[in-house]
Amino acid sequence: MTPTLQFFLIVSAALFCIGLLAALSRRHAIFILIGIEMMLAAANLNFIAFWRFGARSPAPIGVMVVIFSIAIAAAEAAVGLAMVIAIYRHFRTTNVDQFNRLKG
Amino acid sequence: MSVGAFDQIFIHLKQWLLSPLAGRVPGWLLQIVSSLLNIAVLLGVFLTLFALMSVLERKILGRMQNRYGPNRVGPFGLFQPVADGIKMLIKEDIVPVSADKVVHFLAPILVAATAILALGIIPYGRNMTPFVIDGGILFFFAVGSTTELAVFMAGWGSNNKFSMLGAMRAIAQMISYELPLIIAVLPVVMIVGSLNPDRIVLAQKYYYFGFLPHWFVLTPWGATAFILFFVSGLVESNRTPFDVPEGESEIVAGHMTEYSGFKYATFFMAEYLGMFAVSGLAVTMFLGGWHPPFPFLAFIPSYVWFFAKLSVLLFTFIWVRGTLPRIRVDQMMNFAWKFMLPMAFTCVISSAVWYYTGHRLLAWFWSFAVIAVVYIVLSLFLDTRRKFTPRTYRFAE
Amino acid sequence: MNTVAFAIIAIFTLTFALAAATNPRLMHAALSFAAMFVGIAGFFFLLGAEFVGLVQIFVYVGAVAVLIVFTILLTRRETQPHHGFKWGGVIVAGAVFAGLLWAIIKTSAVSIAAPLVKALTVKQIGEVLMTQYVWPLLCVGVLLTAALIGALVLVMEDRSER
């Protein structure tokens, strides 16, 4: 049997929940960013799956959204990692449990 | 332009080999067998070329340095790769105790794999592209950018400060020069209107006045873009004068320090295959692919022309290696960001000017003028000669 | 679309995603993260969006993954303290997955097969990008420039304080 849309949605839901797991349970700042990137990737997969299985309009809307989403995710990863480096220089640790003082 | 019988000989051979299977197996299995045949032939041709080139390079470098290269093993030393291969295979494989076993093992495999993947989309002759992908050029660059991660794995997996430093320098160099590499390709893609390497080769098949080829390297923007692409290709494959990652007098062997025997041979092979891939793409995009330079030479098969042009480019790689000294890291970075990137953007603008002022002689003049103006302005701004004051000597009185 | 191909790519992607989320060794998790994106690009190829798959490999594996490993290198201590792992996250993630799974299975409109369509060429994407979506393209250009400058400003060491 060929894969229906449900298979792709289940895989992308699993990917989203694994990303949520990484973002919620890891205590290293970079891993929380990795979890966020995973959630974005799961959403992209959802977009492309719906574009493929849905009614075809002349414009490839799903593909366009994903292209812009990839670009924006890359920009967000760059800024997030720059912030992690800046915070590390101040606190000398990347454990998010210890980012509990606002005094700079 | 007549297509000789030898031109399509490999296509007919492959069809003859697959004909017993044609009617009797399902379509997907036939496709897999056909792809495997393509891959086997590709690997065979390029590994032989790698072996040949490793000895030819040493001989040509030797001749440039006024000495013979290796000439003991076999006629004119041409069996040297066999001796080298046996030596590499029987060397003891040393892995440092504190190295990360999985990452240390996978790194050379990934570097070689990405180099081989990039060879799959280049058209080697008429109808002889191993894998036709619609976004072939983008595939080439995507695979090339994966090489950086593999180099980092090699440097980090060795758990050695020299390796780590070497890997960081290698990645900085590769990322900086990836931008001019890609933007230099952009004018060609713009003019042709497609990312498919077959279409790019087909767009260069015309001849002006019946005998001058329509190759992109013979236009002002094409020549500049070709030079930029070639220099960036030199950098991407870590060749002298840009071989800071493997400079022996500086950081031992960079990210390849802790690798011995067959794994080092794999890195070596990956560097040469990267060179072949970049040269192949340069031939496809700028030098007209498998088209002959003059139409009356069309009786020579198309793949012969491709490999002839490839050989010229590889000889230029070796020639540059024998001529220029190593460039310092900061000089290299300055060169990439301050000179090559603006020149690459100028190529894009110049090709647009060429396209929109028609295809007359005036178009050549205007596009050349754009490039010349930017080059002169950049040379004036980036002049570093006046920063050195005359030397003053102070002697003890 | 082949079920075998789908199964292989799905197992590959989910395995590396789990490894990236739970492996206590930082570098291995970061490299599994890169491998997971190759798997997702495989999904994109399977679904017929080859251009997006190639852009994904180019941007994520070639740039974002390299950024992440560099940041891990730059924020390393000699004695690596063991960061904890909160098990509450597993319960929340499991609950969210159960909810999404229930919603997907209950919706009958999504158990459809793929319609047979023409392949999407890069030329079509280019045309649409330059005519209908030219404003988002320019905005993304401005956004990327702003992100680049912002990231540089954040990590630049303040030379005036020395």
Tab-separated table of N, CA, C and O in Angstrom, chain B residues 105 121 125 142-143 160 202 223 263 285 293 312 329 350 362 379 382:
chain	number	residue	atom	x	y	z
B	105	PHE	N	36.278	7.422	12.653
B	105	PHE	CA	36.184	6.460	11.553
B	105	PHE	C	35.349	6.993	10.408
B	105	PHE	O	35.656	6.781	9.239
B	121	ILE	N	26.583	14.468	-11.443
B	121	ILE	CA	25.654	15.246	-12.251
B	121	ILE	C	26.331	15.914	-13.428
B	121	ILE	O	25.708	16.665	-14.151
B	125	GLY	N	29.522	13.508	-21.809
B	125	GLY	CA	29.475	13.358	-23.251
B	125	GLY	C	28.031	13.518	-23.678
B	125	GLY	O	27.163	13.773	-22.854
B	142	ALA	N	25.242	21.853	-2.720
B	142	ALA	CA	24.753	21.324	-1.446
B	142	ALA	C	25.706	20.249	-0.931
B	142	ALA	O	26.069	20.220	0.246
B	143	VAL	N	26.144	19.374	-1.860
B	143	VAL	CA	27.063	18.314	-1.460
B	143	VAL	C	28.412	18.901	-1.068
B	143	VAL	O	29.051	18.462	-0.111
B	160	ASN	N	42.922	16.290	19.166
B	160	ASN	CA	44.297	16.755	19.040
B	160	ASN	C	44.223	18.233	18.709
B	160	ASN	O	43.450	18.633	17.856
B	202	LEU	N	24.016	22.500	-23.534
B	202	LEU	CA	23.335	22.711	-24.810
B	202	LEU	C	23.310	24.169	-25.212
B	202	LEU	O	23.281	24.494	-26.406
B	223	ALA	N	34.686	35.114	-18.719
B	223	ALA	CA	36.102	34.940	-18.425
B	223	ALA	C	36.386	35.274	-16.964
B	223	ALA	O	37.081	34.533	-16.266
B	263	LYS	N	43.160	5.368	5.702
B	263	LYS	CA	42.294	6.530	5.923
B	263	LYS	C	42.946	7.784	5.349
B	263	LYS	O	42.274	8.657	4.792
B	285	MET	N	30.279	24.455	-17.328
B	285	MET	CA	29.609	25.746	-17.317
B	285	MET	C	30.291	26.778	-18.189
B	285	MET	O	29.631	27.637	-18.734
B	293	PRO	N	35.613	22.653	-30.111
B	293	PRO	CA	35.763	24.103	-30.292
B	293	PRO	C	35.445	24.571	-31.703
B	293	PRO	O	35.036	25.689	-31.893
B	312	VAL	N	43.338	19.773	-19.437
B	312	VAL	CA	43.962	21.104	-19.464
B	312	VAL	C	43.784	21.785	-18.122
B	312	VAL	O	44.718	22.358	-17.547
B	329	VAL	N	46.975	32.985	6.080
B	329	VAL	CA	45.547	32.845	6.335
B	329	VAL	C	44.824	34.177	6.245
B	329	VAL	O	43.754	34.285	5.634
B	350	SER	N	27.431	42.404	-14.844
B	350	SER	CA	27.973	42.502	-16.199
B	350	SER	C	27.252	41.557	-17.149
B	350	SER	O	26.999	41.893	-18.309
B	362	LEU	N	28.659	45.869	-29.189
B	362	LEU	CA	28.519	46.868	-28.127
B	362	LEU	C	28.291	46.198	-26.766
B	362	LEU	O	28.758	46.676	-25.738
B	379	SER	N	41.140	47.851	-6.959
B	379	SER	CA	42.599	47.855	-6.836
B	379	SER	C	43.068	49.118	-6.137
B	379	SER	O	44.020	49.083	-5.370
B	382	LEU	N	42.138	48.697	-2.307
B	382	LEU	CA	42.752	47.620	-1.554
B	382	LEU	C	44.264	47.652	-1.659
B	382	LEU	O	44.925	46.689	-1.355
